[in-house]
């Protein structure tokens, strides 16, 4: 056995080679003990220890290289640990920056929400201001109309006070201003004031209502009629929406609808009679008279109240249309859509005086124009026709497919007496 002292090692190593087995061990004093056990050779002689010197030297060299590798690994690990600490520090910094940005973003989002709320409030105020301005402009226009009316009739001064929102807070009026006898509330009032010529006049339907221009018929059955509707030549389209039927449309000189709000104001200021004059394409004329006529306000859909029929034609109106709401094509009523008109539809109608104007068949040549007497008849298979839609009074021809040539609806007080003063 050979014992050699070498540099220190961390543990005991054992190896085997042609020179036998060997091991090393770190001693307490820091030296390394190398023990080699050489194999027994032939002839019972121990081998020469120096023959294994090269191998032992190689083994020692390998051991030193491993030691250097371990030291290098320790250094690499230290560097990696330092780099890891640096990365952790950078991550922490980034986290802090991210938290700061999140806080700033949250603050900015809060500010944006505040600004959006302020913008919404400003927009609302702007709309309110615009609405108030529009109302003031309407009031100014109404006052201008009333002033013009007063210039023509000083007795209507009361209506300026009653109808003007700017003056409505005045609770007491001079007794002289309470006198409204000279202010016409309808065409019958104008008749009583001595006017006997048919034409366009201005009336104030009732206290609180605005002046409205109307056509007064002073010739039919004693006169005094306020005409609320007229059809005569198809020059005005009656396929209109709710608002137009509410406010009125057309030309008072030809065809028009006075407007549901005006008809309501007129028909609810007393007991009124409705007269319907009709003419077919052969020139034959008939009329229907109703002793009770009025319509409710917009909140009640201008519901119709009509009764007390008489006349030269059979009734097609009151028995079927009484207590029906007014409908227009834009309100979703299928009858109004089919008829292309506004009316007090039931399911759908027996009278449809605002329907489509179906003109007579006209033949023209170089020498003459011929209007066929069967004008007004139309086919259910006509263009864009989903059902009957003409100016119909069913009992006239006992059909929905005959459209009248002329129609006029007019009202006056039930107590009206021609050629008499009130």
Tab-separated table of C-alpha atoms in Angstrom, residues 104-392:
chain	number	residue	atom	x	y	z
A	104	UNK	CA	-53.464	57.990	-13.063
A	105	UNK	CA	-55.711	56.194	-15.585
A	106	UNK	CA	-58.380	55.744	-12.929
A	107	UNK	CA	-58.147	59.429	-12.086
A	108	UNK	CA	-58.328	60.356	-15.771
A	109	UNK	CA	-61.307	58.040	-16.332
A	110	UNK	CA	-63.051	59.654	-13.373
A	111	UNK	CA	-62.316	63.078	-14.840
A	112	UNK	CA	-63.592	61.961	-18.248
A	113	UNK	CA	-66.821	60.731	-16.633
A	114	UNK	CA	-67.191	64.056	-14.863
A	115	UNK	CA	-66.671	65.910	-18.148
A	116	UNK	CA	-69.164	63.636	-19.912
A	117	UNK	CA	-71.721	64.307	-17.178
A	118	UNK	CA	-71.096	68.050	-17.477
A	119	UNK	CA	-71.465	67.798	-21.266
A	120	UNK	CA	-74.746	65.899	-20.894
A	121	UNK	CA	-76.024	68.549	-18.469
A	122	UNK	CA	-74.926	71.318	-20.828
A	123	UNK	CA	-76.638	69.559	-23.759
A	124	UNK	CA	-79.844	69.219	-21.752
A	125	UNK	CA	-79.719	72.872	-20.772
A	126	UNK	CA	-79.097	73.792	-24.411
A	127	UNK	CA	-82.144	71.798	-25.505
A	128	UNK	CA	-84.248	73.388	-22.770
A	129	UNK	CA	-83.005	76.810	-23.804
A	130	UNK	CA	-83.808	76.054	-27.442
A	131	UNK	CA	-87.271	74.832	-26.476
A	132	UNK	CA	-87.911	77.948	-24.402
A	133	UNK	CA	-86.684	80.128	-27.248
A	134	UNK	CA	-88.974	78.303	-29.667
A	135	UNK	CA	-91.908	78.744	-27.270
A	136	UNK	CA	-91.153	82.456	-26.974
A	137	UNK	CA	-91.031	82.778	-30.749
A	138	UNK	CA	-94.411	81.034	-31.013
A	139	UNK	CA	-95.828	83.331	-28.335
A	140	UNK	CA	-94.498	86.387	-30.168
A	141	UNK	CA	-96.062	85.126	-33.414
A	142	UNK	CA	-99.352	84.456	-31.647
A	143	UNK	CA	-99.304	87.900	-30.080
A	144	UNK	CA	-98.654	89.425	-33.493
A	145	UNK	CA	-101.648	87.558	-34.887
A	146	UNK	CA	-103.778	88.679	-31.962
A	147	UNK	CA	-102.678	92.301	-32.301
A	148	UNK	CA	-103.634	92.183	-35.978
A	149	UNK	CA	-106.952	90.671	-34.972
A	150	UNK	CA	-107.528	93.437	-32.412
A	151	UNK	CA	-106.838	96.090	-35.043
A	152	UNK	CA	-109.705	94.614	-37.048
A	153	UNK	CA	-111.939	94.016	-34.034
A	154	UNK	CA	-111.138	95.791	-30.723
A	155	UNK	CA	-113.792	93.739	-28.969
A	156	UNK	CA	-111.425	90.730	-29.045
A	157	UNK	CA	-108.852	92.370	-26.734
A	158	UNK	CA	-109.901	89.890	-24.039
A	159	UNK	CA	-108.394	87.040	-26.041
A	160	UNK	CA	-104.912	88.545	-25.984
A	161	UNK	CA	-104.956	88.418	-22.199
A	162	UNK	CA	-106.516	84.985	-22.000
A	163	UNK	CA	-104.394	83.303	-24.649
A	164	UNK	CA	-101.001	84.909	-24.030
A	165	UNK	CA	-98.800	82.966	-21.561
A	166	UNK	CA	-96.944	86.243	-20.978
A	167	UNK	CA	-100.115	87.840	-19.593
A	168	UNK	CA	-101.886	84.800	-18.166
A	169	UNK	CA	-100.812	85.638	-14.606
A	170	UNK	CA	-103.181	88.636	-14.570
A	171	UNK	CA	-106.148	87.511	-12.504
A	172	UNK	CA	-108.341	90.591	-12.741
A	173	UNK	CA	-109.427	92.494	-15.819
A	174	UNK	CA	-111.204	95.784	-16.342
A	175	UNK	CA	-114.968	95.172	-16.744
A	176	UNK	CA	-114.922	96.751	-20.202
A	177	UNK	CA	-112.411	94.118	-21.343
A	178	UNK	CA	-114.833	91.344	-20.386
A	179	UNK	CA	-117.090	92.323	-23.274
A	180	UNK	CA	-116.611	89.785	-26.087
A	181	UNK	CA	-119.840	90.220	-28.019
A	182	UNK	CA	-118.069	91.552	-31.100
A	183	UNK	CA	-115.523	88.698	-31.220
A	184	UNK	CA	-116.785	85.996	-33.642
A	185	UNK	CA	-116.435	82.464	-32.333
A	186	UNK	CA	-117.595	80.841	-35.586
A	187	UNK	CA	-119.211	81.687	-38.918
A	188	UNK	CA	-122.631	81.930	-37.286
A	189	UNK	CA	-121.278	84.800	-35.150
A	190	UNK	CA	-120.000	86.490	-38.292
A	191	UNK	CA	-123.435	85.998	-39.875
A	192	UNK	CA	-125.081	87.607	-36.862
A	193	UNK	CA	-122.661	90.536	-37.202
A	194	UNK	CA	-124.245	91.276	-40.554
A	195	UNK	CA	-121.910	89.463	-42.962
A	196	UNK	CA	-123.803	87.577	-45.679
A	197	UNK	CA	-121.069	86.835	-48.221
A	198	UNK	CA	-119.320	83.449	-48.291
A	199	UNK	CA	-115.557	83.651	-47.933
A	200	UNK	CA	-112.543	83.354	-45.664
A	201	UNK	CA	-112.782	84.947	-42.202
A	202	UNK	CA	-110.918	84.828	-38.889
A	203	UNK	CA	-112.660	83.473	-35.791
A	204	UNK	CA	-111.646	82.792	-32.191
A	205	UNK	CA	-113.384	79.496	-31.356
A	206	UNK	CA	-113.426	80.029	-27.576
A	207	UNK	CA	-111.647	81.787	-24.719
A	208	UNK	CA	-108.163	80.323	-24.522
A	209	UNK	CA	-108.092	79.334	-28.193
A	210	UNK	CA	-106.024	81.026	-30.882
A	211	UNK	CA	-107.564	82.783	-33.891
A	212	UNK	CA	-108.044	80.567	-36.917
A	213	UNK	CA	-108.963	81.313	-40.512
A	214	UNK	CA	-112.041	79.473	-41.745
A	215	UNK	CA	-114.241	79.384	-44.822
A	216	UNK	CA	-117.784	80.535	-44.085
A	217	UNK	CA	-120.662	79.282	-46.229
A	218	UNK	CA	-123.342	81.969	-46.052
A	219	UNK	CA	-125.510	80.488	-48.822
A	220	UNK	CA	-126.380	76.862	-47.966
A	221	UNK	CA	-129.628	76.431	-46.002
A	222	UNK	CA	-129.587	79.941	-44.541
A	223	UNK	CA	-125.805	80.276	-44.106
A	224	UNK	CA	-123.729	80.565	-40.953
A	225	UNK	CA	-121.812	77.359	-41.690
A	226	UNK	CA	-118.156	76.894	-40.702
A	227	UNK	CA	-116.742	74.532	-43.344
A	228	UNK	CA	-114.348	72.007	-41.761
A	229	UNK	CA	-113.641	69.903	-44.872
A	230	UNK	CA	-113.997	70.138	-48.641
A	231	UNK	CA	-113.225	67.838	-51.583
A	232	UNK	CA	-113.862	68.970	-55.151
A	233	UNK	CA	-111.062	68.286	-57.639
A	234	UNK	CA	-108.327	66.101	-56.114
A	235	UNK	CA	-105.860	68.999	-56.002
A	236	UNK	CA	-104.867	68.282	-52.382
A	237	UNK	CA	-103.436	64.993	-51.149
A	238	UNK	CA	-105.230	63.657	-48.057
A	239	UNK	CA	-102.736	60.858	-47.365
A	240	UNK	CA	-101.268	62.705	-44.351
A	241	UNK	CA	-99.939	61.949	-40.880
A	242	UNK	CA	-101.352	62.632	-37.442
A	243	UNK	CA	-99.746	66.059	-36.982
A	244	UNK	CA	-101.007	67.397	-40.303
A	245	UNK	CA	-104.538	66.222	-39.571
A	246	UNK	CA	-104.202	67.809	-36.134
A	247	UNK	CA	-103.090	71.233	-37.420
A	248	UNK	CA	-104.918	71.207	-40.741
A	249	UNK	CA	-103.762	71.344	-44.363
A	250	UNK	CA	-104.809	72.346	-47.859
A	251	UNK	CA	-106.263	75.539	-49.326
A	252	UNK	CA	-109.422	77.136	-47.890
A	253	UNK	CA	-110.364	78.194	-51.424
A	254	UNK	CA	-110.333	74.643	-52.818
A	255	UNK	CA	-109.663	71.461	-50.834
A	256	UNK	CA	-108.633	71.245	-47.186
A	257	UNK	CA	-109.003	69.735	-43.724
A	258	UNK	CA	-109.446	72.463	-41.094
A	259	UNK	CA	-107.522	70.554	-38.407
A	260	UNK	CA	-108.713	68.344	-35.557
A	261	UNK	CA	-107.633	70.768	-32.837
A	262	UNK	CA	-109.660	73.557	-34.456
A	263	UNK	CA	-112.640	71.266	-35.043
A	264	UNK	CA	-112.451	70.277	-31.362
A	265	UNK	CA	-112.346	73.929	-30.233
A	266	UNK	CA	-115.292	74.810	-32.452
A	267	UNK	CA	-117.513	71.815	-31.723
A	268	UNK	CA	-117.093	71.873	-27.918
A	269	UNK	CA	-118.063	75.516	-27.309
A	270	UNK	CA	-121.757	74.678	-27.645
A	271	UNK	CA	-124.227	72.310	-29.305
A	272	UNK	CA	-123.350	71.973	-32.983
A	273	UNK	CA	-125.005	70.488	-36.063
A	274	UNK	CA	-123.014	68.765	-38.831
A	275	UNK	CA	-124.108	68.939	-42.477
A	276	UNK	CA	-122.479	66.811	-45.194
A	277	UNK	CA	-123.130	67.898	-48.788
A	278	UNK	CA	-122.294	65.364	-51.511
A	279	UNK	CA	-122.326	65.256	-55.311
A	280	UNK	CA	-121.688	62.317	-57.639
A	281	UNK	CA	-120.190	62.298	-61.142
A	282	UNK	CA	-123.566	62.691	-62.811
A	283	UNK	CA	-124.204	65.958	-60.947
A	284	UNK	CA	-126.727	64.511	-58.492
A	285	UNK	CA	-126.598	66.145	-55.049
A	286	UNK	CA	-127.660	64.901	-51.623
A	287	UNK	CA	-126.973	65.811	-48.018
A	288	UNK	CA	-126.902	64.303	-44.537
A	289	UNK	CA	-127.678	66.300	-41.371
A	290	UNK	CA	-126.726	65.382	-37.781
A	291	UNK	CA	-128.192	67.298	-34.835
A	292	UNK	CA	-125.316	66.423	-32.508
A	293	UNK	CA	-121.669	66.650	-33.496
A	294	UNK	CA	-118.448	67.133	-31.542
A	295	UNK	CA	-115.003	65.591	-31.230
A	296	UNK	CA	-112.907	65.203	-28.089
A	297	UNK	CA	-109.356	66.523	-27.623
A	298	UNK	CA	-106.052	64.951	-28.677
A	299	UNK	CA	-105.651	63.088	-25.378
A	300	UNK	CA	-108.842	61.196	-26.305
A	301	UNK	CA	-107.660	60.652	-29.905
A	302	UNK	CA	-110.226	63.176	-31.189
A	303	UNK	CA	-113.005	60.647	-30.540
A	304	UNK	CA	-116.170	61.294	-32.580
A	305	UNK	CA	-119.636	61.889	-31.104
A	306	UNK	CA	-122.368	62.104	-33.727
A	307	UNK	CA	-126.124	61.381	-33.730
A	308	UNK	CA	-129.540	62.698	-34.778
A	309	UNK	CA	-129.508	61.833	-38.491
A	310	UNK	CA	-131.801	63.225	-41.174
A	311	UNK	CA	-131.313	64.131	-44.823
A	312	UNK	CA	-131.860	63.181	-48.447
A	313	UNK	CA	-129.481	60.215	-48.385
A	314	UNK	CA	-129.399	57.163	-46.150
A	315	UNK	CA	-127.073	57.329	-43.154
A	316	UNK	CA	-123.636	55.790	-43.641
A	317	UNK	CA	-121.832	57.755	-40.936
A	318	UNK	CA	-123.255	57.986	-37.419
A	319	UNK	CA	-124.487	54.430	-36.865
A	320	UNK	CA	-121.083	52.912	-37.743
A	321	UNK	CA	-118.528	55.593	-36.854
A	322	UNK	CA	-119.939	57.132	-33.660
A	323	UNK	CA	-117.514	56.973	-30.680
A	324	UNK	CA	-114.578	55.935	-32.885
A	325	UNK	CA	-111.083	57.384	-32.401
A	326	UNK	CA	-109.449	59.316	-35.206
A	327	UNK	CA	-106.677	57.402	-37.019
A	328	UNK	CA	-104.076	58.255	-39.645
A	329	UNK	CA	-101.769	56.046	-41.755
A	330	UNK	CA	-98.823	56.679	-39.414
A	331	UNK	CA	-100.656	55.518	-36.272
A	332	UNK	CA	-100.612	51.838	-37.212
A	333	UNK	CA	-104.313	51.584	-38.080
A	334	UNK	CA	-104.636	49.152	-40.991
A	335	UNK	CA	-107.824	50.819	-42.266
A	336	UNK	CA	-106.102	54.203	-42.419
A	337	UNK	CA	-103.168	52.617	-44.237
A	338	UNK	CA	-105.431	50.930	-46.805
A	339	UNK	CA	-107.536	54.074	-47.288
A	340	UNK	CA	-104.526	56.439	-47.424
A	341	UNK	CA	-106.399	58.916	-45.229
A	342	UNK	CA	-107.258	60.078	-41.740
A	343	UNK	CA	-110.757	59.295	-40.428
A	344	UNK	CA	-112.814	57.862	-37.576
A	345	UNK	CA	-112.358	54.283	-38.742
A	346	UNK	CA	-114.223	51.328	-37.317
A	347	UNK	CA	-113.655	48.127	-39.329
A	348	UNK	CA	-113.083	49.876	-41.643
A	349	UNK	CA	-115.805	52.263	-42.901
A	350	UNK	CA	-119.188	52.919	-44.442
A	351	UNK	CA	-118.287	56.586	-44.912
A	352	UNK	CA	-114.774	57.654	-45.917
A	353	UNK	CA	-114.881	61.314	-46.937
A	354	UNK	CA	-111.102	61.856	-46.726
A	355	UNK	CA	-110.277	58.945	-49.027
A	356	UNK	CA	-108.425	58.870	-52.339
A	357	UNK	CA	-109.889	61.119	-55.037
A	358	UNK	CA	-110.709	58.830	-57.997
A	359	UNK	CA	-111.229	61.061	-61.000
A	360	UNK	CA	-113.644	60.403	-63.857
A	361	UNK	CA	-112.466	58.853	-67.074
A	362	UNK	CA	-111.760	61.665	-69.535
A	363	UNK	CA	-111.507	61.311	-73.313
A	364	UNK	CA	-109.757	64.097	-75.237
A	365	UNK	CA	-109.511	64.766	-78.980
A	366	UNK	CA	-108.836	67.763	-81.164
A	367	UNK	CA	-112.428	68.962	-80.993
A	368	UNK	CA	-113.821	68.086	-77.558
A	369	UNK	CA	-113.300	66.718	-74.069
A	370	UNK	CA	-115.742	64.062	-72.882
A	371	UNK	CA	-116.227	63.162	-69.186
A	372	UNK	CA	-117.876	59.761	-68.902
A	373	UNK	CA	-120.801	59.725	-66.437
A	374	UNK	CA	-119.526	56.605	-64.720
A	375	UNK	CA	-116.529	58.471	-63.367
A	376	UNK	CA	-115.759	57.691	-59.745
A	377	UNK	CA	-116.044	53.945	-60.034
A	378	UNK	CA	-112.788	52.182	-59.331
A	379	UNK	CA	-111.710	48.562	-59.240
A	380	UNK	CA	-110.515	46.598	-56.178
A	381	UNK	CA	-107.762	45.360	-58.498
A	382	UNK	CA	-106.524	48.856	-59.268
A	383	UNK	CA	-102.954	50.027	-58.883
A	384	UNK	CA	-101.762	50.015	-55.246
A	385	UNK	CA	-105.283	49.157	-54.062
A	386	UNK	CA	-105.476	46.788	-51.077
A	387	UNK	CA	-109.169	47.507	-50.514
A	388	UNK	CA	-111.772	50.254	-50.931
A	389	UNK	CA	-110.102	53.636	-50.447
A	390	UNK	CA	-112.185	56.230	-52.305
A	391	UNK	CA	-114.403	59.106	-51.129
A	392	UNK	CA	-117.138	56.689	-50.148
